[in-house]
Short mmCIF file of C-alpha atoms in Angstrom, two decimals:
data_model
loop_
_atom_site.label_atom_id
_atom_site.label_comp_id
_atom_site.label_asym_id
_atom_site.label_seq_id
_atom_site.Cartn_x
_atom_site.Cartn_y
_atom_site.Cartn_z
CA MET A 1 -101.77 -139.69 88.02
CA LYS A 2 -102.86 -143.14 86.90
CA ARG A 3 -101.29 -145.96 88.88
CA LYS A 4 -101.60 -149.62 87.96
CA GLY A 5 -101.10 -152.66 90.15
CA ILE A 6 -99.44 -156.02 89.66
CA ILE A 7 -100.14 -159.03 91.85
CA LEU A 8 -97.40 -161.63 91.57
CA ALA A 9 -99.22 -164.90 92.22
CA GLY A 10 -96.71 -167.29 90.69
CA GLY A 11 -94.17 -169.41 92.48
CA SER A 12 -94.35 -173.02 93.47
CA GLY A 13 -95.32 -172.66 97.14
CA THR A 14 -92.76 -175.21 98.29
CA ARG A 15 -93.03 -174.17 101.94
CA LEU A 16 -96.64 -175.39 101.92
CA HIS A 17 -96.14 -178.76 100.20
CA PRO A 18 -97.95 -181.10 99.88
CA LEU A 19 -100.98 -178.76 99.76
CA THR A 20 -99.53 -176.59 97.00
CA LYS A 21 -98.80 -179.57 94.77
CA VAL A 22 -102.45 -179.47 93.70
CA VAL A 23 -103.50 -175.82 94.11
CA SER A 24 -101.84 -172.43 94.18
CA LYS A 25 -101.33 -171.07 97.70
CA GLN A 26 -102.96 -167.83 96.56
CA LEU A 27 -106.20 -169.75 95.91
CA MET A 28 -106.26 -171.39 99.33
CA PRO A 29 -108.79 -170.04 101.82
CA VAL A 30 -107.71 -167.67 104.57
CA TYR A 31 -110.66 -167.21 106.90
CA ASP A 32 -113.59 -166.70 104.52
CA LYS A 33 -111.97 -165.95 101.16
CA PRO A 34 -109.15 -167.04 98.86
CA MET A 35 -105.77 -165.57 99.79
CA ILE A 36 -105.56 -163.62 96.49
CA TYR A 37 -108.49 -161.44 97.66
CA TYR A 38 -106.33 -159.85 100.37
CA PRO A 39 -103.69 -158.29 98.07
CA LEU A 40 -106.47 -157.46 95.61
CA ALA A 41 -108.31 -155.55 98.37
CA THR A 42 -105.06 -153.81 99.37
CA LEU A 43 -104.60 -152.47 95.85
CA MET A 44 -108.23 -151.41 95.69
CA MET A 45 -107.95 -149.69 99.09
CA SER A 46 -105.06 -147.62 97.75
CA GLY A 47 -107.18 -146.50 94.78
CA ILE A 48 -105.80 -148.79 92.07
CA LYS A 49 -108.36 -150.05 89.57
CA ASP A 50 -106.20 -151.52 86.76
CA ILE A 51 -104.56 -154.75 87.91
CA LEU A 52 -102.41 -157.42 86.27
CA ILE A 53 -102.35 -160.81 87.97
CA ILE A 54 -99.27 -162.86 87.11
CA THR A 55 -99.75 -166.60 87.65
CA THR A 56 -98.15 -169.89 86.80
CA PRO A 57 -99.25 -171.38 83.47
CA GLU A 58 -100.96 -174.26 85.28
CA GLU A 59 -103.07 -172.05 87.57
CA GLN A 60 -104.07 -169.15 85.33
CA SER A 61 -107.46 -170.59 84.33
CA ARG A 62 -108.41 -170.99 88.00
CA PHE A 63 -107.65 -167.33 88.72
CA ILE A 64 -109.66 -166.26 85.67
CA GLU A 65 -112.57 -168.44 86.80
CA LEU A 66 -112.45 -166.89 90.28
CA ILE A 67 -111.91 -163.20 89.47
CA GLY A 68 -112.72 -162.86 85.77
CA ASP A 69 -112.14 -159.42 84.29
CA GLY A 70 -112.76 -157.72 87.65
CA SER A 71 -115.90 -155.92 86.52
CA GLU A 72 -117.95 -157.43 89.36
CA LEU A 73 -115.52 -155.72 91.77
CA GLY A 74 -115.46 -152.41 89.90
CA ILE A 75 -111.91 -152.94 88.62
CA ASN A 76 -110.15 -154.02 85.42
CA VAL A 77 -108.13 -157.24 85.73
CA GLN A 78 -105.76 -158.68 83.14
CA TYR A 79 -103.59 -161.78 83.36
CA ALA A 80 -100.08 -162.84 82.41
CA VAL A 81 -97.97 -165.95 82.97
CA GLN A 82 -94.70 -166.33 84.86
CA PRO A 83 -93.24 -169.48 83.26
CA SER A 84 -90.86 -170.13 86.18
CA PRO A 85 -90.43 -168.56 89.62
CA ASP A 86 -87.47 -166.28 88.81
CA GLY A 87 -87.96 -163.54 91.37
CA LEU A 88 -89.83 -160.36 92.11
CA ALA A 89 -88.19 -158.14 89.51
CA GLN A 90 -89.38 -160.45 86.74
CA ALA A 91 -92.93 -159.20 87.41
CA PHE A 92 -91.98 -155.82 85.93
CA LEU A 93 -90.54 -157.48 82.82
CA ILE A 94 -93.62 -159.64 82.35
CA GLY A 95 -95.90 -156.65 82.97
CA GLU A 96 -93.95 -154.14 80.88
CA SER A 97 -96.63 -153.64 78.21
CA PHE A 98 -99.37 -153.53 80.87
CA ILE A 99 -97.51 -150.86 82.85
CA ASP A 100 -96.80 -148.79 79.73
CA ASN A 101 -95.87 -145.33 81.06
CA SER A 102 -97.93 -145.53 84.25
CA SER A 103 -96.74 -145.65 87.82
CA CYS A 104 -97.04 -149.14 89.21
CA THR A 105 -97.48 -150.94 92.51
CA LEU A 106 -96.30 -154.54 92.94
CA ILE A 107 -97.77 -156.71 95.67
CA LEU A 108 -97.22 -160.39 96.31
CA GLY A 109 -100.22 -162.67 95.98
CA ASP A 110 -99.59 -164.33 99.33
CA ASN A 111 -99.26 -161.21 101.48
CA ILE A 112 -101.96 -160.14 103.89
CA TYR A 113 -101.63 -156.59 105.15
CA TYR A 114 -103.27 -155.48 108.35
CA GLY A 115 -102.50 -152.79 110.83
CA HIS A 116 -102.93 -149.35 112.26
CA ASP A 117 -102.98 -146.63 109.59
CA LEU A 118 -102.57 -149.14 106.75
CA LYS A 119 -104.93 -147.23 104.48
CA LEU A 120 -103.07 -143.97 105.19
CA SER A 121 -99.70 -145.62 104.45
CA LEU A 122 -101.04 -146.98 101.17
CA GLN A 123 -102.52 -143.65 100.16
CA ASN A 124 -99.25 -141.84 100.98
CA ALA A 125 -97.33 -144.29 98.80
CA PHE A 126 -99.95 -143.87 96.05
CA ARG A 127 -99.50 -140.08 96.04
CA GLN A 128 -95.72 -140.33 95.67
CA GLU A 129 -94.76 -138.87 92.29
CA HIS A 130 -91.08 -139.94 92.17
CA GLY A 131 -89.11 -142.89 93.46
CA ALA A 132 -90.58 -145.93 95.10
CA THR A 133 -91.91 -147.22 98.39
CA VAL A 134 -90.86 -150.71 99.44
CA PHE A 135 -92.89 -152.31 102.20
CA GLY A 136 -90.90 -154.83 104.21
CA TYR A 137 -91.18 -156.93 107.32
CA HIS A 138 -88.38 -157.89 109.69
CA VAL A 139 -87.85 -161.67 109.67
CA ASN A 140 -85.44 -164.01 111.44
CA ASP A 141 -84.79 -166.17 108.37
CA PRO A 142 -84.32 -163.74 105.45
CA GLU A 143 -82.68 -166.36 103.24
CA ARG A 144 -86.19 -167.76 102.67
CA TYR A 145 -87.57 -164.54 101.13
CA GLY A 146 -86.98 -161.70 98.72
CA VAL A 147 -84.87 -159.31 100.80
CA VAL A 148 -84.43 -155.55 100.46
CA SER A 149 -81.16 -153.85 101.42
CA PHE A 150 -80.93 -150.21 102.53
CA ASP A 151 -78.43 -147.38 102.77
CA ASP A 152 -77.87 -145.48 106.03
CA ASP A 153 -80.94 -143.29 105.35
CA TRP A 154 -83.21 -146.32 104.79
CA ASN A 155 -83.37 -145.84 101.02
CA ALA A 156 -83.82 -149.15 99.23
CA LEU A 157 -80.70 -150.18 97.33
CA SER A 158 -81.46 -153.67 96.06
CA ILE A 159 -83.80 -156.61 96.26
CA GLU A 160 -82.45 -160.15 96.17
CA GLU A 161 -84.53 -163.30 95.90
CA LYS A 162 -83.71 -165.87 98.63
CA PRO A 163 -80.07 -164.77 99.06
CA ALA A 164 -77.58 -167.20 100.61
CA VAL A 165 -76.06 -164.25 102.49
CA PRO A 166 -78.84 -161.67 103.10
CA LYS A 167 -77.91 -157.97 103.22
CA SER A 168 -80.75 -157.29 105.69
CA ASN A 169 -83.46 -159.03 107.67
CA TYR A 170 -86.29 -157.26 105.82
CA ALA A 171 -88.45 -159.44 103.59
CA VAL A 172 -90.15 -157.58 100.77
CA THR A 173 -93.88 -157.62 101.24
#
């Protein structure tokens, strides 16, 4: 099964102002590399080689300059623009033609995954033939994030972007 990946690297980064007034938070260094390299590596670790990076119109050329077509990393990278930060689900609308009939993984451009059995968790999600896997993280201030709600069996029911009244404390990662 061919699975494609989308990195949503749009948004305005308001929580990091004034730094993000001049550069995308996903291009800022974290340790020894730009933040965007971490979600890129996560997709690659799970076996995904076809990746769409969705950026703001203002920042797209910087991402292209940094990553190019991905051939130096052994992957295929394409780009699309998110004109305004209108939530996580918009990534699937923007990437509809890229996804085509493939399975797809969405990861946020400012998420850094690390932990015990991460590669195994990613590979298990990659092998899933039906449904979806939503990775989330428990937070104390869910109104600041995209939040996933669950039924009693922990099946994802909905995702809301920065809800005034969150249905859970799990931020979508």
